[in-house]
Short mmCIF file of C-alpha atoms in Angstrom, two decimals:
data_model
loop_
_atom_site.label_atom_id
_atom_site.label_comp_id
_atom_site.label_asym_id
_atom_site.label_seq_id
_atom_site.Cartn_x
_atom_site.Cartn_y
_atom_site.Cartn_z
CA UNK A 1 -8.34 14.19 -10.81
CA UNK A 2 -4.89 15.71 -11.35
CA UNK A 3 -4.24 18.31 -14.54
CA UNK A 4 -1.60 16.09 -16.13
CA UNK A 5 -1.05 12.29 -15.88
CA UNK A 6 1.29 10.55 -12.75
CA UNK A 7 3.31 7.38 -12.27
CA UNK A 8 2.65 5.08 -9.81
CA UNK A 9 0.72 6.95 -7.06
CA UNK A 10 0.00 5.04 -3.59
CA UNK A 11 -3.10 6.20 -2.43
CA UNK A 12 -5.42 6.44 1.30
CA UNK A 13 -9.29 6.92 2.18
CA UNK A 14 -9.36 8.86 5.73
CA UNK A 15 -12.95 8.08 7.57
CA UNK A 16 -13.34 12.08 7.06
CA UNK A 17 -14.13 11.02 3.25
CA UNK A 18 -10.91 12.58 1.94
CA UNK A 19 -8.35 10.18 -0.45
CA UNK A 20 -4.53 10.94 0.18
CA UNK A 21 -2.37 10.48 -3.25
CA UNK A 22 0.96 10.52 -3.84
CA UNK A 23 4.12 9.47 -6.12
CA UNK A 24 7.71 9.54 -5.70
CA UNK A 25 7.76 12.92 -7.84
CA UNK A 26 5.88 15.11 -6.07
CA UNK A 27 4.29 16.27 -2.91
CA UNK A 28 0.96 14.30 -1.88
CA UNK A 29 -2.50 15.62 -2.19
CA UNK A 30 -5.29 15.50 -0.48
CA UNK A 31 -8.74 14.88 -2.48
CA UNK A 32 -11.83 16.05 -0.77
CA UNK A 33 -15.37 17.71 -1.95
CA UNK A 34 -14.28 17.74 -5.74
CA UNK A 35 -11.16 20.20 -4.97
CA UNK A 36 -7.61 18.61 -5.44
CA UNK A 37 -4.50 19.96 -2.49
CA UNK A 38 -1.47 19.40 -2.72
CA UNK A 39 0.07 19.40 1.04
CA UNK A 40 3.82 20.92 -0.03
CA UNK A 41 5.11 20.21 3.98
CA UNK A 42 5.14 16.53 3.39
CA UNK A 43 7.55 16.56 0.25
CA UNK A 44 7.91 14.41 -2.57
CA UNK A 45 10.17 10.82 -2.86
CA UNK A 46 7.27 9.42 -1.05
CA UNK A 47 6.39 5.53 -1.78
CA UNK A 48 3.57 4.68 0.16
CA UNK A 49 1.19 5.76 2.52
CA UNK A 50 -0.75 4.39 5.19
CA UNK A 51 -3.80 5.72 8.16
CA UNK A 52 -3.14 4.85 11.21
CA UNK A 53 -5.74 4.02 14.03
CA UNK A 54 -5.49 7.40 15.80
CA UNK A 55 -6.43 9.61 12.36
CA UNK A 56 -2.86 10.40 11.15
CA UNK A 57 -1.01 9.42 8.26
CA UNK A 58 2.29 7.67 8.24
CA UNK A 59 4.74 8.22 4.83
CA UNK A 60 7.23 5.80 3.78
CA UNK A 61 9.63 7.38 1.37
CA UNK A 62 13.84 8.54 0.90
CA UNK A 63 13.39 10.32 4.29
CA UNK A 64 12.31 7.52 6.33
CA UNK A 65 9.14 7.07 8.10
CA UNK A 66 7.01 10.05 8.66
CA UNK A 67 3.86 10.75 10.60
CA UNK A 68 1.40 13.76 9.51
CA UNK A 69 -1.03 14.33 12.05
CA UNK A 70 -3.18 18.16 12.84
CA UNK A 71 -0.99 19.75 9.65
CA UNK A 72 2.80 18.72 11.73
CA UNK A 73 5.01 16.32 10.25
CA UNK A 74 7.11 14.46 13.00
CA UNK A 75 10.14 11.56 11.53
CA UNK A 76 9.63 7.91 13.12
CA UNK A 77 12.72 6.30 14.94
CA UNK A 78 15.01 3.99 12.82
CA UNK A 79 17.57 1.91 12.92
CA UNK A 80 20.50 4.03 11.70
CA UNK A 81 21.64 1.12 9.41
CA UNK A 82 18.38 1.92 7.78
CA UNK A 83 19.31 5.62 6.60
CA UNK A 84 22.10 5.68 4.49
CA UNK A 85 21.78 7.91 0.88
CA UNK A 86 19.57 5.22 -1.65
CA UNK A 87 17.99 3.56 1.17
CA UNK A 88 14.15 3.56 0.81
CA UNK A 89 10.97 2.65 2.70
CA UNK A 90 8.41 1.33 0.13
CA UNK A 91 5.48 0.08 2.06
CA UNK A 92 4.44 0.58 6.02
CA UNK A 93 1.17 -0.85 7.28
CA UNK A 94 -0.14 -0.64 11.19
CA UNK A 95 -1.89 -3.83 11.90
CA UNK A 96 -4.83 -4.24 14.71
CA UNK A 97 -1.99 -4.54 17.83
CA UNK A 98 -0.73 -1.10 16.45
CA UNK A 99 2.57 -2.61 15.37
CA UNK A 100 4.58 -1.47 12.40
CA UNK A 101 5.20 -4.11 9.46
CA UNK A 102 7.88 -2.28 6.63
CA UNK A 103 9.37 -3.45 4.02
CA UNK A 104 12.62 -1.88 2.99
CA UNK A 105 14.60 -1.62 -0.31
CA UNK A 106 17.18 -3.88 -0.68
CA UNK A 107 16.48 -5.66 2.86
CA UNK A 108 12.53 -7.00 3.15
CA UNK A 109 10.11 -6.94 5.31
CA UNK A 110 10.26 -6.22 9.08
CA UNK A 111 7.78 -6.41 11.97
CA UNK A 112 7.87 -3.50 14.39
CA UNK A 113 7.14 -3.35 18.14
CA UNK A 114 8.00 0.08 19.84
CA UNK A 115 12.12 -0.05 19.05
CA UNK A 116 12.57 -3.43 17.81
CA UNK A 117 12.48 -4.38 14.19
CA UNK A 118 12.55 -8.10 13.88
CA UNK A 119 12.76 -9.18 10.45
CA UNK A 120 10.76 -11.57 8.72
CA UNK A 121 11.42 -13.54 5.38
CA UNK A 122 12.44 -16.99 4.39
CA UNK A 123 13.19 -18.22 7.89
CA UNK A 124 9.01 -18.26 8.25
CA UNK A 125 8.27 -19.14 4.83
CA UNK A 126 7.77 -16.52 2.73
CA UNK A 127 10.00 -15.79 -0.58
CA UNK A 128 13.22 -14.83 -0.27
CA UNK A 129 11.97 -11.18 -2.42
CA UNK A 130 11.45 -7.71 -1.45
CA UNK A 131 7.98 -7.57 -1.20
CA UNK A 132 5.97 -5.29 -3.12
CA UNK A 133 2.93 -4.72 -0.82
CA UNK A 134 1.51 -4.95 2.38
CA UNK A 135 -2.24 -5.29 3.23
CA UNK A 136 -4.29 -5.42 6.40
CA UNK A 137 -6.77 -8.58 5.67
CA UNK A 138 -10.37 -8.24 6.68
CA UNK A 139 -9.85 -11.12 9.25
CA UNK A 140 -6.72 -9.52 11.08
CA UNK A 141 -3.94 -11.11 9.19
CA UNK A 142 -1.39 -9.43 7.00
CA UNK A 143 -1.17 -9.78 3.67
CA UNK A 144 1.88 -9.26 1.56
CA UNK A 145 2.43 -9.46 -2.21
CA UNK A 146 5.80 -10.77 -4.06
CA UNK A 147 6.17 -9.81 -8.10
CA UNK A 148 7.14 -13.61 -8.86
CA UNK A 149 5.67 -15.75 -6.49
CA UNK A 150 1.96 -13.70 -5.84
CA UNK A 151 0.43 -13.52 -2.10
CA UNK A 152 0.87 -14.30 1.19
CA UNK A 153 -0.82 -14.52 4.68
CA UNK A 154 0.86 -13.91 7.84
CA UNK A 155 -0.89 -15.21 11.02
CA UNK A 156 0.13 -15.42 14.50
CA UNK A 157 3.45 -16.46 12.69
CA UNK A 158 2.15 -18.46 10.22
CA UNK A 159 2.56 -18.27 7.23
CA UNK A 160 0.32 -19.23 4.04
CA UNK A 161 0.18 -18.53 0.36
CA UNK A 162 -3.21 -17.12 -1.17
CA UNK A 163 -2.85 -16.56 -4.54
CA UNK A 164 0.16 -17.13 -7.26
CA UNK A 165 0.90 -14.63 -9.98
CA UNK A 166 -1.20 -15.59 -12.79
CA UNK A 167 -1.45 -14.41 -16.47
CA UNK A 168 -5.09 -12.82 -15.35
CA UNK A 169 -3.37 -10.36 -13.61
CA UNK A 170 0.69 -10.67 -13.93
CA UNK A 171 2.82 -9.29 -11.05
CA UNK A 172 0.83 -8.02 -8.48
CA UNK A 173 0.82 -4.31 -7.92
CA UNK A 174 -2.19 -3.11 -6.39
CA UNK A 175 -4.23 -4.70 -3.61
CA UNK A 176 -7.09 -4.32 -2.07
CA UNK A 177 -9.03 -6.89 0.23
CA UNK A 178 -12.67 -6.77 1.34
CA UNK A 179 -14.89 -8.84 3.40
CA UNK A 180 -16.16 -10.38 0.21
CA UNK A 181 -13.12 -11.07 -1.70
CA UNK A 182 -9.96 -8.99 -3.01
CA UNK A 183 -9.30 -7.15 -5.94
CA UNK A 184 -5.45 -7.29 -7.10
CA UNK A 185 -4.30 -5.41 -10.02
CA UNK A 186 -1.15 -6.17 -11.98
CA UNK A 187 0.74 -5.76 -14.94
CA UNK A 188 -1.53 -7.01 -17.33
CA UNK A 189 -4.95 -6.78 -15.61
CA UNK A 190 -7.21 -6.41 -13.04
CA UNK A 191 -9.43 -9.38 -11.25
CA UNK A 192 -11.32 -10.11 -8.28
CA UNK A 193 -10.83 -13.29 -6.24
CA UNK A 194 -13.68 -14.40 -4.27
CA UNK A 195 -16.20 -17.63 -3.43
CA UNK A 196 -16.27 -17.79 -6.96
CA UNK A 197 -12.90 -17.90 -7.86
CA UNK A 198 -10.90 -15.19 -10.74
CA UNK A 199 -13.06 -12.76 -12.07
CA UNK A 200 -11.60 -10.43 -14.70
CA UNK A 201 -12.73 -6.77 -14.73
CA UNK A 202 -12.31 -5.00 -18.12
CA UNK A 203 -12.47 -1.50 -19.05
CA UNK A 204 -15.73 0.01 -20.37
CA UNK A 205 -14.07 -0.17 -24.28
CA UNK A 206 -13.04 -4.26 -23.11
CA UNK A 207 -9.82 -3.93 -22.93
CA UNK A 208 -7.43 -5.21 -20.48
CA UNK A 209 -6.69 -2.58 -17.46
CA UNK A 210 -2.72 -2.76 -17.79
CA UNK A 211 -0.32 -1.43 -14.76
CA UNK A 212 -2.87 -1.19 -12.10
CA UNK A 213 -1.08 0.49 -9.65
CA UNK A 214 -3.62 2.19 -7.00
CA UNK A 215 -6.85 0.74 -5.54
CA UNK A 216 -9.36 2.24 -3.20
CA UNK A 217 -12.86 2.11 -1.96
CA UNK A 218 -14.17 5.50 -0.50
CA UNK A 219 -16.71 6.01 1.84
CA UNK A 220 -19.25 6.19 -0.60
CA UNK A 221 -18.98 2.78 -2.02
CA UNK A 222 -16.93 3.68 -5.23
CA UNK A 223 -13.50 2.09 -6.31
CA UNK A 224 -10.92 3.98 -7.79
CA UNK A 225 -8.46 2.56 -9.79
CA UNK A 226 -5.30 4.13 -11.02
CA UNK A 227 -4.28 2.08 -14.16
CA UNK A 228 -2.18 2.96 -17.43
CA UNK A 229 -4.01 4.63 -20.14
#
């Protein structure tokens, strides 16, 4: 897709068909009927990227939380302990209620209704960590991934582990969960966990795919992976 290779894009699938990508080093761009744009308004230092229920896009990067929605880019509200210079937002996810869930460098992950950020860690059972991802799970809870101690499930409050880091995959870095199962892609590989149990998916030449670090279904069924070379 892009000219020359990038590190450790975050990527989204709009319902129009179009993927969003983007990396900390430069601008996102938008992927659509075989042509590649790259949307300069939005700026680079972004980390992840989310859509949101109404059709817009909220970026979590250096500047914050931004939404893109009709080609205008409006800032999000924060806490202005939250803003100092090397303070960065790494993941954001909306769940179903249309609440906020972030996780910030250097403080974890917080739950987000209107003004309040409430945050949420140890106290409810999940590692002490950053966490590396968020995920919306197919059954309305959200999912959240730790590089040392795997996944998690947060429900009504509750809190349960899904899946420890294992040598099939390493430290989780990628995450994507379906109806029938989840892929998660790490480190050292990529698998699928479902009825079944740990399925391993190898490149076409059987190696390993190493430092998964994007995965996404489009609309017409296919999965893109972004791995190391």
């Amino acid at each position: 897709v892009f000219p020359e290779p990038v590190e450790f894009p975050a990527m989204a699938a709009l319902p129009d068909g179009s993927v969003w990508i983007t990396t900390m080093t430069r601008a996102p761009a938008r992927y659509a009927d075989g042509k590649l744009e790259t949307v300069e308004a939005v700026g680079d230092g972004i980390s992840a990227i989310t859509a949101l229920a109404d059709g817009s896009l909220l970026f979590a990067g250096r500047r914050g939380l931004q939404r893109w929605r009709a080609g205008k880019l409006t800032p999000l509200p924060v806490p202005a302990s939250f803003m100092p210079v090397g303070a960065r937002f790494r993941q954001v996810l909306e769940d179903r209620d249309r609440t906020l869930w972030v996780v910030l460098a250097g403080s974890g992950l917080y739950h987000v209704d209107g003004d309040t950020w409430t945050a949420v860690g140890a106290r409810e059972g999940l590692p002490s960590d950053v966490p590396t991802l968020l995920r919306q799970l197919p059954d309305g809870g959200i999912g959240v991934a730790y590089p040392d101690a795997g996944l998690y499930e947060i429900r009504h409050g509750t809190v349960r582990r899904l899946l420890g880091s294992g040598a099939a995959f390493g430290a989780p870095t990628a995450w994507l969960p379906e109806a029938q199962g989840m892929w998660i892609g790490g480190s050292r590989g990529l698998v699928h966990a479902g009825p079944k149990g740990l399925n391993t998916l190898h490149r076409p030449d059987g190696g390993a795919y190493l430092a998964v670090s994007g995965l996404v279904r489009d609309d017409d069924g296919a999965l893109w992976i972004f791995h190391q070379d």
